[in-house]
Amino acid sequence: RHFRSSDRPSSYARDVAAVANTQVDWKETPEAHIFKANLPGLSKDEVKVQIEEGRVLQISGERRKEDATQGEKWHRVERVHGSFLRSFRLPENVKVEE
């Protein structure tokens, strides 16, 4: 099948897909709330975790597009790139300072 440029996802659609594809598990134990996020290809320094508005946990970052260098040619690019942000409203019993 041949694709027209209008068939390709827009940068907005890619950004939405990047957010939607950032999978997160959230578990509460007697001692803590545990979040596990699938962030392949990102280092710890490329992910930002912060508390906003008192009880909203935000996990954000950016998956950058890998550029081909001279002599290289991409045949397929399926991994989503773009910014992502996931927010979770924590329960009132959470001690955010801990």
PDB file of C-alpha atoms in Angstrom:
ATOM      1  CA  ARG A   1       0.000   0.000   0.000  1.00  0.00           C
ATOM      2  CA  HIS A   2       1.230   3.487  -0.791  1.00  0.00           C
ATOM      3  CA  PHE A   3       0.732   6.193   1.809  1.00  0.00           C
ATOM      4  CA  ARG A   4       0.002   9.801   1.103  1.00  0.00           C
ATOM      5  CA  SER A   5       1.437  12.381   3.469  1.00  0.00           C
ATOM      6  CA  SER A   6      -2.094  12.921   4.800  1.00  0.00           C
ATOM      7  CA  ASP A   7      -2.141   9.233   5.893  1.00  0.00           C
ATOM      8  CA  ARG A   8       0.824   9.699   8.219  1.00  0.00           C
ATOM      9  CA  PRO A   9       0.101  10.606  11.819  1.00  0.00           C
ATOM     10  CA  SER A  10       0.523  14.256  12.729  1.00  0.00           C
ATOM     11  CA  SER A  11       2.983  15.275  15.437  1.00  0.00           C
ATOM     12  CA  TYR A  12      -0.034  15.860  17.709  1.00  0.00           C
ATOM     13  CA  ALA A  13      -1.259  12.304  17.093  1.00  0.00           C
ATOM     14  CA  ARG A  14       2.240  10.966  17.822  1.00  0.00           C
ATOM     15  CA  ASP A  15       2.330  12.944  21.083  1.00  0.00           C
ATOM     16  CA  VAL A  16      -1.087  11.596  22.090  1.00  0.00           C
ATOM     17  CA  ALA A  17       0.083   8.066  21.249  1.00  0.00           C
ATOM     18  CA  ALA A  18       3.259   8.569  23.295  1.00  0.00           C
ATOM     19  CA  VAL A  19       1.187   9.549  26.330  1.00  0.00           C
ATOM     20  CA  ALA A  20      -1.293   6.721  25.795  1.00  0.00           C
ATOM     21  CA  ASN A  21       1.491   4.153  25.356  1.00  0.00           C
ATOM     22  CA  THR A  22       3.254   5.041  28.605  1.00  0.00           C
ATOM     23  CA  GLN A  23       1.981   2.145  30.699  1.00  0.00           C
ATOM     24  CA  VAL A  24       1.975   2.485  34.465  1.00  0.00           C
ATOM     25  CA  ASP A  25       1.084   0.022  37.240  1.00  0.00           C
ATOM     26  CA  TRP A  26       0.052   1.449  40.627  1.00  0.00           C
ATOM     27  CA  LYS A  27       0.027  -0.699  43.756  1.00  0.00           C
ATOM     28  CA  GLU A  28      -0.644   0.273  47.357  1.00  0.00           C
ATOM     29  CA  THR A  29       1.044  -1.638  50.174  1.00  0.00           C
ATOM     30  CA  PRO A  30       0.686  -0.978  53.918  1.00  0.00           C
ATOM     31  CA  GLU A  31       3.912   1.089  53.732  1.00  0.00           C
ATOM     32  CA  ALA A  32       3.778   2.849  50.354  1.00  0.00           C
ATOM     33  CA  HIS A  33       2.246   3.497  46.959  1.00  0.00           C
ATOM     34  CA  ILE A  34       4.385   1.871  44.267  1.00  0.00           C
ATOM     35  CA  PHE A  35       4.392   3.045  40.647  1.00  0.00           C
ATOM     36  CA  LYS A  36       6.071   1.046  37.888  1.00  0.00           C
ATOM     37  CA  ALA A  37       6.264   2.608  34.418  1.00  0.00           C
ATOM     38  CA  ASN A  38       7.350   1.065  31.123  1.00  0.00           C
ATOM     39  CA  LEU A  39       9.858   3.578  29.807  1.00  0.00           C
ATOM     40  CA  PRO A  40      12.140   1.636  27.456  1.00  0.00           C
ATOM     41  CA  GLY A  41      15.134   3.487  26.128  1.00  0.00           C
ATOM     42  CA  LEU A  42      15.008   6.256  28.748  1.00  0.00           C
ATOM     43  CA  SER A  43      17.555   6.785  31.472  1.00  0.00           C
ATOM     44  CA  LYS A  44      16.596   7.793  35.006  1.00  0.00           C
ATOM     45  CA  ASP A  45      17.836  11.324  34.254  1.00  0.00           C
ATOM     46  CA  GLU A  46      15.380  11.666  31.346  1.00  0.00           C
ATOM     47  CA  VAL A  47      12.314  11.001  33.531  1.00  0.00           C
ATOM     48  CA  LYS A  48      10.853  13.615  35.860  1.00  0.00           C
ATOM     49  CA  VAL A  49       8.742  12.555  38.878  1.00  0.00           C
ATOM     50  CA  GLN A  50       7.113  15.291  40.937  1.00  0.00           C
ATOM     51  CA  ILE A  51       4.120  16.154  43.121  1.00  0.00           C
ATOM     52  CA  GLU A  52       1.847  18.937  41.872  1.00  0.00           C
ATOM     53  CA  GLU A  53      -1.158  20.595  43.516  1.00  0.00           C
ATOM     54  CA  GLY A  54      -0.482  18.818  46.806  1.00  0.00           C
ATOM     55  CA  ARG A  55      -1.461  15.241  45.863  1.00  0.00           C
ATOM     56  CA  VAL A  56      -1.027  14.799  42.102  1.00  0.00           C
ATOM     57  CA  LEU A  57       1.911  12.592  41.133  1.00  0.00           C
ATOM     58  CA  GLN A  58       3.256  13.456  37.678  1.00  0.00           C
ATOM     59  CA  ILE A  59       5.616  11.276  35.646  1.00  0.00           C
ATOM     60  CA  SER A  60       6.927  12.997  32.524  1.00  0.00           C
ATOM     61  CA  GLY A  61       9.713  12.937  29.983  1.00  0.00           C
ATOM     62  CA  GLU A  62      10.425  12.731  26.295  1.00  0.00           C
ATOM     63  CA  ARG A  63      11.279   9.897  23.972  1.00  0.00           C
ATOM     64  CA  ARG A  64      13.529  11.437  21.350  1.00  0.00           C
ATOM     65  CA  LYS A  65      13.583  10.386  17.751  1.00  0.00           C
ATOM     66  CA  GLU A  66      16.782   8.577  16.863  1.00  0.00           C
ATOM     67  CA  ASP A  67      18.376  10.139  13.804  1.00  0.00           C
ATOM     68  CA  ALA A  68      20.109   8.141  11.116  1.00  0.00           C
ATOM     69  CA  THR A  69      23.717   9.099  10.550  1.00  0.00           C
ATOM     70  CA  GLN A  70      25.440   9.342   7.201  1.00  0.00           C
ATOM     71  CA  GLY A  71      25.252   6.063   5.307  1.00  0.00           C
ATOM     72  CA  GLU A  72      22.342   4.758   7.398  1.00  0.00           C
ATOM     73  CA  LYS A  73      18.769   4.327   6.178  1.00  0.00           C
ATOM     74  CA  TRP A  74      15.685   3.620   8.286  1.00  0.00           C
ATOM     75  CA  HIS A  75      13.436   0.859   6.959  1.00  0.00           C
ATOM     76  CA  ARG A  76      10.870   0.970   9.745  1.00  0.00           C
ATOM     77  CA  VAL A  77      10.170   3.221  12.731  1.00  0.00           C
ATOM     78  CA  GLU A  78       7.498   1.817  15.053  1.00  0.00           C
ATOM     79  CA  ARG A  79       8.639   3.000  18.465  1.00  0.00           C
ATOM     80  CA  VAL A  80       6.719   6.103  19.455  1.00  0.00           C
ATOM     81  CA  HIS A  81       8.634   9.274  20.176  1.00  0.00           C
ATOM     82  CA  GLY A  82       7.473  12.493  21.742  1.00  0.00           C
ATOM     83  CA  SER A  83       6.703  13.949  25.130  1.00  0.00           C
ATOM     84  CA  PHE A  84       4.710  12.076  27.699  1.00  0.00           C
ATOM     85  CA  LEU A  85       3.002  13.049  30.927  1.00  0.00           C
ATOM     86  CA  ARG A  86       0.979  10.813  33.225  1.00  0.00           C
ATOM     87  CA  SER A  87      -0.814  12.193  36.287  1.00  0.00           C
ATOM     88  CA  PHE A  88      -2.283  10.316  39.232  1.00  0.00           C
ATOM     89  CA  ARG A  89      -4.364  11.858  42.031  1.00  0.00           C
ATOM     90  CA  LEU A  90      -3.121  10.262  45.222  1.00  0.00           C
ATOM     91  CA  PRO A  91      -5.530   9.391  48.060  1.00  0.00           C
ATOM     92  CA  GLU A  92      -5.832  11.741  51.034  1.00  0.00           C
ATOM     93  CA  ASN A  93      -3.997   9.287  53.311  1.00  0.00           C
ATOM     94  CA  VAL A  94      -0.755   9.611  51.317  1.00  0.00           C
ATOM     95  CA  LYS A  95       2.189  11.280  53.024  1.00  0.00           C
ATOM     96  CA  VAL A  96       3.689  12.972  49.966  1.00  0.00           C
ATOM     97  CA  GLU A  97       6.727  14.237  51.864  1.00  0.00           C
ATOM     98  CA  GLU A  98       7.744  10.608  52.478  1.00  0.00           C
TER      99      GLU A  98
END
